[in-house]
CSV table of C-alpha atoms in Angstrom, one decimal:
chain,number,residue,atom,x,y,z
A,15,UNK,CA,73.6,26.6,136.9
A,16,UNK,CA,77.0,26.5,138.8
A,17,UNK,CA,77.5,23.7,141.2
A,18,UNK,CA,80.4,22.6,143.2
A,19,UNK,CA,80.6,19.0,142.1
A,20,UNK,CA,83.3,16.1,143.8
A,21,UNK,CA,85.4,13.8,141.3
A,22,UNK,CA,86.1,11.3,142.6
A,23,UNK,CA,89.5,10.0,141.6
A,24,UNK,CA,91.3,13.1,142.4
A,25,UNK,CA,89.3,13.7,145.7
A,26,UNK,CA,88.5,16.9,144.6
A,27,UNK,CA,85.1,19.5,144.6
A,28,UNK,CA,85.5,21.7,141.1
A,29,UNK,CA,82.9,24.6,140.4
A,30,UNK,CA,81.0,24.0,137.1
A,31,UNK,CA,78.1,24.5,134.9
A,32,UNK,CA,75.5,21.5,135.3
A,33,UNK,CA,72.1,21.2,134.2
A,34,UNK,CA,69.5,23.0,136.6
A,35,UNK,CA,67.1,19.9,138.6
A,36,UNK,CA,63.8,19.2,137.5
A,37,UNK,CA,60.5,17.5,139.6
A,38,UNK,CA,60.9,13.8,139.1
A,39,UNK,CA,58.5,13.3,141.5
A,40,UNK,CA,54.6,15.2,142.6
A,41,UNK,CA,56.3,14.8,146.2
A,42,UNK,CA,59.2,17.3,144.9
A,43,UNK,CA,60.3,21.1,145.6
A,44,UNK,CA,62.9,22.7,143.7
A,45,UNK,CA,64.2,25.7,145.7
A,46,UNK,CA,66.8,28.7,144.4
A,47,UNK,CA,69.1,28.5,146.9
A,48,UNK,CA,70.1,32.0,149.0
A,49,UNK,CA,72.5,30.6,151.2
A,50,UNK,CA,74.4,27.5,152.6
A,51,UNK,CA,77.4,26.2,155.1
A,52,UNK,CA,80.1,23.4,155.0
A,53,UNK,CA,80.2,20.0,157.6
A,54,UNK,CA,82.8,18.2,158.9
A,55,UNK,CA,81.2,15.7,156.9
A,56,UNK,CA,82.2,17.6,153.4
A,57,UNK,CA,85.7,17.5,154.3
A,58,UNK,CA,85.3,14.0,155.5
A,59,UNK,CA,84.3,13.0,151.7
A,60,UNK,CA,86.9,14.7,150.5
A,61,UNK,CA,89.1,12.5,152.1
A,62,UNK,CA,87.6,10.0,150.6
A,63,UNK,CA,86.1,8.6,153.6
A,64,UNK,CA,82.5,8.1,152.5
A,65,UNK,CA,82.8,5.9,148.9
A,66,UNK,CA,79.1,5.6,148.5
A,67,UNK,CA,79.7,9.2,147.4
A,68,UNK,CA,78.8,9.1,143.4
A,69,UNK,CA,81.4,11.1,141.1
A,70,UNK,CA,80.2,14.6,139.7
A,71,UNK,CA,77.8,14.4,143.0
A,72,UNK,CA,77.0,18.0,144.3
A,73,UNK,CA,78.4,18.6,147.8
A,74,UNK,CA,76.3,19.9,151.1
A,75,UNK,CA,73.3,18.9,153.0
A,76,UNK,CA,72.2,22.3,154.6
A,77,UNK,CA,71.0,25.4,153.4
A,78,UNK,CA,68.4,27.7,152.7
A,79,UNK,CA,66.3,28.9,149.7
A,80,UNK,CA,63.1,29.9,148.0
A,81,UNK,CA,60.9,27.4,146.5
A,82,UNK,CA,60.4,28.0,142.8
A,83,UNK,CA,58.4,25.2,141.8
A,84,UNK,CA,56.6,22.4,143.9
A,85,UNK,CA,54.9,18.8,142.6
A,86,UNK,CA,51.5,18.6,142.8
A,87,UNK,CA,51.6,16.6,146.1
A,88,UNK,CA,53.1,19.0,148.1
A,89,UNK,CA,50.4,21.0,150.0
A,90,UNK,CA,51.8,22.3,152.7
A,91,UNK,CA,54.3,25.1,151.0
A,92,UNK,CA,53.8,27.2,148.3
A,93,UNK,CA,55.7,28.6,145.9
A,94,UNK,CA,57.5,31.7,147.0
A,95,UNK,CA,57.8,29.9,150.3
A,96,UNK,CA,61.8,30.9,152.1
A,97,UNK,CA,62.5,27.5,153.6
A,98,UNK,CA,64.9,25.7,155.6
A,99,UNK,CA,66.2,22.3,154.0
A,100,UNK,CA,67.0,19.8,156.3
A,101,UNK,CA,69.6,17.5,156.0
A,102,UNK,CA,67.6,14.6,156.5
A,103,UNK,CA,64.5,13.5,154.0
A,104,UNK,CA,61.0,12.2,155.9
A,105,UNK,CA,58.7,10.2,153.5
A,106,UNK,CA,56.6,10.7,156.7
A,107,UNK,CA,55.1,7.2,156.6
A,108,UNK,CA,57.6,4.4,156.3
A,109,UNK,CA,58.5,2.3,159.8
A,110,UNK,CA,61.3,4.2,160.3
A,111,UNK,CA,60.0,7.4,160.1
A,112,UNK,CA,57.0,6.7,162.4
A,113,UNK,CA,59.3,5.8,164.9
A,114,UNK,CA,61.4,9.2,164.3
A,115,UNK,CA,64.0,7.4,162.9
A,116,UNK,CA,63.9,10.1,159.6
A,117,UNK,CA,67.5,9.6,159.0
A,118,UNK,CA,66.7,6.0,158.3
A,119,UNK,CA,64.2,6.8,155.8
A,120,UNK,CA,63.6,3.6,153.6
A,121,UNK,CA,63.3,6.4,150.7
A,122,UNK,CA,65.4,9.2,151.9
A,123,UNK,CA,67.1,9.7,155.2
A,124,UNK,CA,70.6,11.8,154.8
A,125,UNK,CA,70.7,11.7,151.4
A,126,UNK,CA,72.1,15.2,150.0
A,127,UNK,CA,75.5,15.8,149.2
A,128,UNK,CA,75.7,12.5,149.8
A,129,UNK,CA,73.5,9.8,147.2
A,130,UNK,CA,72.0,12.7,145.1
A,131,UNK,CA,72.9,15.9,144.6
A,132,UNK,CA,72.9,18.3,147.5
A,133,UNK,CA,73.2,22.4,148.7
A,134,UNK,CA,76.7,23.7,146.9
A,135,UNK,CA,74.6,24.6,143.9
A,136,UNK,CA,72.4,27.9,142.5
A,137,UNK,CA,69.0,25.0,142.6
A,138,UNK,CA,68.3,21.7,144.5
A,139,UNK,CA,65.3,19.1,143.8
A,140,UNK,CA,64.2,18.0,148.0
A,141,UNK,CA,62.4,15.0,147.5
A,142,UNK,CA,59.5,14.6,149.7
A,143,UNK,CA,59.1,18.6,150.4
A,144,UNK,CA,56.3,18.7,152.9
A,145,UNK,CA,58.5,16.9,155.2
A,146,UNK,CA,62.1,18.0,154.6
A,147,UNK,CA,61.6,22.2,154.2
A,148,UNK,CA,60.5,23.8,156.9
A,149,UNK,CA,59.5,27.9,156.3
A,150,UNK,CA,61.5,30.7,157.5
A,151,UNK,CA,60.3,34.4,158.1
A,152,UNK,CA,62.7,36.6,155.5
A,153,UNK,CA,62.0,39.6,156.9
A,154,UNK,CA,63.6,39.3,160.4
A,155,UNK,CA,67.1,40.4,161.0
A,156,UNK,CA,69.2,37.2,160.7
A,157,UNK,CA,66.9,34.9,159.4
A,158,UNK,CA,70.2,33.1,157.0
A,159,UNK,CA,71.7,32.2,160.6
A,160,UNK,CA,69.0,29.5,160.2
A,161,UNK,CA,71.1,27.4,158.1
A,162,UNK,CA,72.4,25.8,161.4
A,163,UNK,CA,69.2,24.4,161.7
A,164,UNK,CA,69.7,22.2,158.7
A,165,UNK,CA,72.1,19.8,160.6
A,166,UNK,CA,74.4,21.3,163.0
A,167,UNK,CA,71.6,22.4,166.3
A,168,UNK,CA,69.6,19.0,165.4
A,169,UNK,CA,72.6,17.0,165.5
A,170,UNK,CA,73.8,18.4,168.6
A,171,UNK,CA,70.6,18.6,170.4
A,172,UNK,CA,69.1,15.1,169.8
A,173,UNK,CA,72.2,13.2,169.8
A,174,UNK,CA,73.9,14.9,172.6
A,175,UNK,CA,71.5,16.3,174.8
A,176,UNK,CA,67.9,14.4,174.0
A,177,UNK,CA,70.2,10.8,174.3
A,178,UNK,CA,72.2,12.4,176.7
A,179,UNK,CA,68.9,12.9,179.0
A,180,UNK,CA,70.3,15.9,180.7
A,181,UNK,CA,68.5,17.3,183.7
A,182,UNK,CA,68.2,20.2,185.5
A,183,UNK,CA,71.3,20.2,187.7
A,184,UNK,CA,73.3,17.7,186.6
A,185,UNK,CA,76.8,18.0,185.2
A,186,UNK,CA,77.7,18.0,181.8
A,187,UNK,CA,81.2,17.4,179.9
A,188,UNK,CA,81.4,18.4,176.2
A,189,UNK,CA,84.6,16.7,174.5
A,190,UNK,CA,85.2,19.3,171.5
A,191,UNK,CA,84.7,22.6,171.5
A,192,UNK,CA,84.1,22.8,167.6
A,193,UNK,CA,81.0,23.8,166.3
A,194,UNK,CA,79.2,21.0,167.1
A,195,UNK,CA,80.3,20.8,170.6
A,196,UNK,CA,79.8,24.3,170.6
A,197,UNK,CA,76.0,23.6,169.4
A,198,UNK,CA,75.6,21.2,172.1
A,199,UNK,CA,76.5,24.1,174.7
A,200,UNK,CA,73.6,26.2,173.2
A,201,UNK,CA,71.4,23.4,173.2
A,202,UNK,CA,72.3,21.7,176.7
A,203,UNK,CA,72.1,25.0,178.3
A,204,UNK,CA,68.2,25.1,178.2
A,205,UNK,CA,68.3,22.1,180.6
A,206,UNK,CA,69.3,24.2,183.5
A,207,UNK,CA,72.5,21.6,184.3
A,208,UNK,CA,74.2,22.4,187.6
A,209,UNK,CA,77.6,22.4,185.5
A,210,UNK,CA,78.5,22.5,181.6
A,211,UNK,CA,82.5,21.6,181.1
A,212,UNK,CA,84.2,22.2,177.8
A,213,UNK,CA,87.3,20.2,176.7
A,214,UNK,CA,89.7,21.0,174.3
A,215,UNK,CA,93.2,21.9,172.9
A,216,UNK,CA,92.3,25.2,171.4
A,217,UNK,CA,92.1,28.1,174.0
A,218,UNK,CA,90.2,30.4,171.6
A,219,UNK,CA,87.6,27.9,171.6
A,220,UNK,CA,87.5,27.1,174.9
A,221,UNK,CA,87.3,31.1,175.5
A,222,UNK,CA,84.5,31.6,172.9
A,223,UNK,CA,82.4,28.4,175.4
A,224,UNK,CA,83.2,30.0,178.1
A,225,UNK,CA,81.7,33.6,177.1
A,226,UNK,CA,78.8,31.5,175.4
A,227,UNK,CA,77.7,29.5,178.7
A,228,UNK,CA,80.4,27.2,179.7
A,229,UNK,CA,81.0,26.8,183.4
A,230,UNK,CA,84.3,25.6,183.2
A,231,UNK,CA,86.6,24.8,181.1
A,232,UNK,CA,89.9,22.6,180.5
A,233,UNK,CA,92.4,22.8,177.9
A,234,UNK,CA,94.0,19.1,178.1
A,235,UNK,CA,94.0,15.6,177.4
A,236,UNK,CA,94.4,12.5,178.7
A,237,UNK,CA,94.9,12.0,182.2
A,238,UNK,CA,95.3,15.6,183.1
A,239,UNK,CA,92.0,16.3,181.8
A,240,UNK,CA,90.8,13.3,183.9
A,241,UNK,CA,92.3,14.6,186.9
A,242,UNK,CA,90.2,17.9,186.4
A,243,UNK,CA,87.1,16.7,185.5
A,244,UNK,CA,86.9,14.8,188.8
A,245,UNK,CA,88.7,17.6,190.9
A,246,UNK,CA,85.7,19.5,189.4
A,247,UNK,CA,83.2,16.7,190.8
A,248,UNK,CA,84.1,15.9,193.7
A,249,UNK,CA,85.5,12.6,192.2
A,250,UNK,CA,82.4,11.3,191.2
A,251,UNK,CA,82.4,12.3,187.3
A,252,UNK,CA,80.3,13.6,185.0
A,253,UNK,CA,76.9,12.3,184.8
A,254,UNK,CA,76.4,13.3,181.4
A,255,UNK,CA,79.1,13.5,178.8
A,256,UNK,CA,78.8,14.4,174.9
A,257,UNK,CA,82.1,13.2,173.3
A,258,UNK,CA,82.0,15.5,170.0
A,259,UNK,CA,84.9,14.6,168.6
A,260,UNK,CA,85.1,11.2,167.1
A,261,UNK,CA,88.6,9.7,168.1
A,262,UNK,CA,89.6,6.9,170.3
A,263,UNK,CA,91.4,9.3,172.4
A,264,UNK,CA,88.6,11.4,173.5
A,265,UNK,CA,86.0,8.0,173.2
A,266,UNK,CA,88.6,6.6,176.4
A,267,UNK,CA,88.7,9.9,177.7
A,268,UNK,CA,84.6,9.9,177.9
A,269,UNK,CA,84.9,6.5,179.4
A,270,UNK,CA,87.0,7.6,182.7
A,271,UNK,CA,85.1,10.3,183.1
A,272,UNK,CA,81.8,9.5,183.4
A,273,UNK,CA,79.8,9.2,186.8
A,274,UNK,CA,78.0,6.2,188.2
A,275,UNK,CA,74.3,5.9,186.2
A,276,UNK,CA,75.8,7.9,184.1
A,277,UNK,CA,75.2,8.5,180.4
A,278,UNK,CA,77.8,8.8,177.0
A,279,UNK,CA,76.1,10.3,174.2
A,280,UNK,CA,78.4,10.2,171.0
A,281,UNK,CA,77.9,12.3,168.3
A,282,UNK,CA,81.7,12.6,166.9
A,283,UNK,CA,82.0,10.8,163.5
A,284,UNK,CA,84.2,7.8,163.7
A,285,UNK,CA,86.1,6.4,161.1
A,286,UNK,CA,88.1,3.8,163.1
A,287,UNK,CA,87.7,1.1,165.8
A,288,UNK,CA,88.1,2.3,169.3
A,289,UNK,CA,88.0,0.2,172.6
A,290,UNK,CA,85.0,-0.1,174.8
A,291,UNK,CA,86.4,-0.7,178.4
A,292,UNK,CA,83.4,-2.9,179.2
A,293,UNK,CA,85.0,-4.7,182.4
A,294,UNK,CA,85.3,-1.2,184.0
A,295,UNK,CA,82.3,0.1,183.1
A,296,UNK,CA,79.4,-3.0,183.4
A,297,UNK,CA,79.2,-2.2,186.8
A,298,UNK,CA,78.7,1.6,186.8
A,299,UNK,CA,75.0,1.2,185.1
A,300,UNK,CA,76.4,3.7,182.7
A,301,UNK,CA,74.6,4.3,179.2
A,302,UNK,CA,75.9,4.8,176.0
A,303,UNK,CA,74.1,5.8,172.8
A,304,UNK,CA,74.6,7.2,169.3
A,305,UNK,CA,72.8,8.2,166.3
A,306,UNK,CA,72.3,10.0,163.1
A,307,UNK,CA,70.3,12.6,163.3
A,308,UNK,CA,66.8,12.2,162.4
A,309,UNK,CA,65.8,16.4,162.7
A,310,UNK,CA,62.5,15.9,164.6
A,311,UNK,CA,63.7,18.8,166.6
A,312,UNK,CA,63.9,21.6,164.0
A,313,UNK,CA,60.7,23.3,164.6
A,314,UNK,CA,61.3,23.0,168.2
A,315,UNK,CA,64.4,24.8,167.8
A,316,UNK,CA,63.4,27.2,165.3
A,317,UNK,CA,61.1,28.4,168.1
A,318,UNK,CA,64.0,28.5,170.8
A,319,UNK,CA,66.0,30.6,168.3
A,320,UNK,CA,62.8,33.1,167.6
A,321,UNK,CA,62.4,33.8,171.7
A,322,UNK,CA,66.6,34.1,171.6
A,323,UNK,CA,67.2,31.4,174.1
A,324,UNK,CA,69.7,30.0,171.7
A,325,UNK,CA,72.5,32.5,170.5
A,326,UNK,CA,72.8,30.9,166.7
A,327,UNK,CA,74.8,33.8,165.3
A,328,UNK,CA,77.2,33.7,167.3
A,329,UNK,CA,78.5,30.5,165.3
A,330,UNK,CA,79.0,31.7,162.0
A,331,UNK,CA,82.7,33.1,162.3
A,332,UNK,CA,82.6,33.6,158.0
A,333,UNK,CA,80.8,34.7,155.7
A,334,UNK,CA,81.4,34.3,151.8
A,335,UNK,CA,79.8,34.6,148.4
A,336,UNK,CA,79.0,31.4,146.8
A,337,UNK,CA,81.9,32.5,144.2
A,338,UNK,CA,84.4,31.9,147.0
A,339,UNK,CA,83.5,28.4,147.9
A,340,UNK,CA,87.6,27.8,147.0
A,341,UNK,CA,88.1,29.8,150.0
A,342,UNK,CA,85.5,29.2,152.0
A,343,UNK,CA,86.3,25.7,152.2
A,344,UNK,CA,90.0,26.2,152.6
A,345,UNK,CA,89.1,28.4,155.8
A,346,UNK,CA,87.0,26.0,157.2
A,347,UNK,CA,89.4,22.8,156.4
A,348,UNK,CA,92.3,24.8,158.6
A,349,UNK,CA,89.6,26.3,161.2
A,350,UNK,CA,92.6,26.4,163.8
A,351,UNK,CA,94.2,28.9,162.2
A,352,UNK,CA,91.5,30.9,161.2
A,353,UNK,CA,89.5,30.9,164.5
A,354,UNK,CA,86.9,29.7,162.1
A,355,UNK,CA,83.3,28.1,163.1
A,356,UNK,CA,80.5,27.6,161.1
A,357,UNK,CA,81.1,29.5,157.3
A,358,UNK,CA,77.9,30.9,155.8
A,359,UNK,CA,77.7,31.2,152.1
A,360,UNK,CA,75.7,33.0,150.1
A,361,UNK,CA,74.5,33.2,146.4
């Protein structure tokens, strides 16, 4: 089967044959993949920025497929079955997972693309199936939009807005108008805030929240965007804010900007040390939280998405055959110039 496998000394993904999975375990599926995306995180290991990657591992942790074969302790699915595969793996039972800490799976957790082989292939073996695939109905309109449901709507959802504890009429700032901040729009909306506010330094972005449910917007850093948060606020700040970015820019900026009892939730990926501004901030009762994402949610959201309260096509900016993953990649990588958002791909 073709795969797009990294090597590792060359930080490089290369499209080749490699031998098609097989059940190693009665808990197993393997699914025939129909279509999957790219993450931040890809490009992130293709930097070289995750090392527990193995070389000739395939890339990608979301996708969708059809089950073509399932162990004998998988009872819940049937062959045949279109399915969702999260990017997370539940054995269901360990400590972790019984406190709905999936990602921390004693025998799983985010494991795809990442320790075993993962969604940039024609097959996949998902270990512990009746927990990580989830079905799908093929025969609506649109059901390969889904593959945001794989990562990308959990993510955003339970990290930003779940930790975030948004409530009806409170105001929200979103740092990062990427797809994931741009998930977290979709998602926090349902909350009925009083106020969603979108910052970033791409306009087309910012335009594309606005359209999509955004309140306001502000295309700045630093202490401009400061000053227009709280001119937006009456000074008192924001008392949620989702910082979807991952710097130690936009971590300060979250820090300034947030209101008395209010809450930080981070879901940007960071890959260096940032400052915490503790003596400013003991004395604001303020909360801050983070996470991987554990994809509880997904069935919850699946449902928002079938009564359209969450407008997931809109997010897919590309579409590709999985013969163009070259390019696919190399859109998403310089998304700036291609006004790109999420890429689907299909095989």
């Amino acid at each position: 089967m073709k795969a797009a496998c990294f090597e590792k000394n060359s930080l490089k993904y290369v499209v080749k044959d490699v031998e098609k999975p097989v059940i190693q375990k009665q808990t197993d599926a393997i699914v025939k993949m129909m279509y999957t995306t790219i993450c931040g995180t890809d490009l992130h290991i293709l930097k070289g920025d995750v090392p527990e990657v193995p070389d000739n591992c395939i890339l990608g942790h979301e996708g969708i497929g059809v089950i073509e074969q399932l162990g004998s302790d998988v009872k819940n699915h049937k062959v045949g079955d279109v399915v969702i595969i999260s990017c997370i793996t539940s054995c269901g039972t360990c400590k972790y997972c019984k406190k709905n800490y999936q990602s921390h799976c004693i025998d799983g957790g985010w494991i795809f693309g990442h320790l075993i082989d993962g969604t940039h292939s024609e097959y996949i073996r998902v270990p512990h199936a009746s927990n990580s695939l989830h079905k799908v109905d093929s025969s609506k309109p649109g059901f390969e939009n889904l593959v945001l449901i794989s990562d990308i709507f959990p993510t955003s959802y339970e990290i930003g807005v779940l930790n975030g504890e948004i409530k009806e009429g409170d105001i929200v700032t979103i740092i990062g108008a990427g797809p994931i901040g741009l998930a977290g729009l979709m998602s926090a909306k349902q909350k009925n805030p009083k106020k969603i506010i979108m910052i970033d330094l791409d306009q087309s972005r910012l335009d594309f929240a606005k359209a999509n449910g955004a309140t306001d917007i502000i295309c700045a850093t630093g202490d401009e965007a400061i000053k227009e948060v709280m001119n937006m606020t009456n000074n008192e700040g924001s008392n949620v804010v989702i910082e979807a970015i991952g710097t130690k820019f936009t971590f300060d900026l979250a820090q300034k900007i947030v209101s008395i009892a209010g809450n930080i939730a981070i879901v940007g990926v960071f890959g260096e040390s940032v400052e915490f501004n503790l003596q400013d901030l003991w004395i604001k009762n303020i909360k801050l939280t983070t996470g991987l994402v554990n994809a509880y949610s997904s069935l919850e959201l699946i449902k928002n998405i079938d009564e359209h309260k969450i407008p997931i096509d809109k997010l897919i900016s590309h579409r590709f055959n999985f013969s163009e993953i070259e390019k696919a990649f190399d859109v998403f990588k310089n998304a700036k110039d291609n006004k790109a958002l999420k890429v689907l791909i299909k095989f």
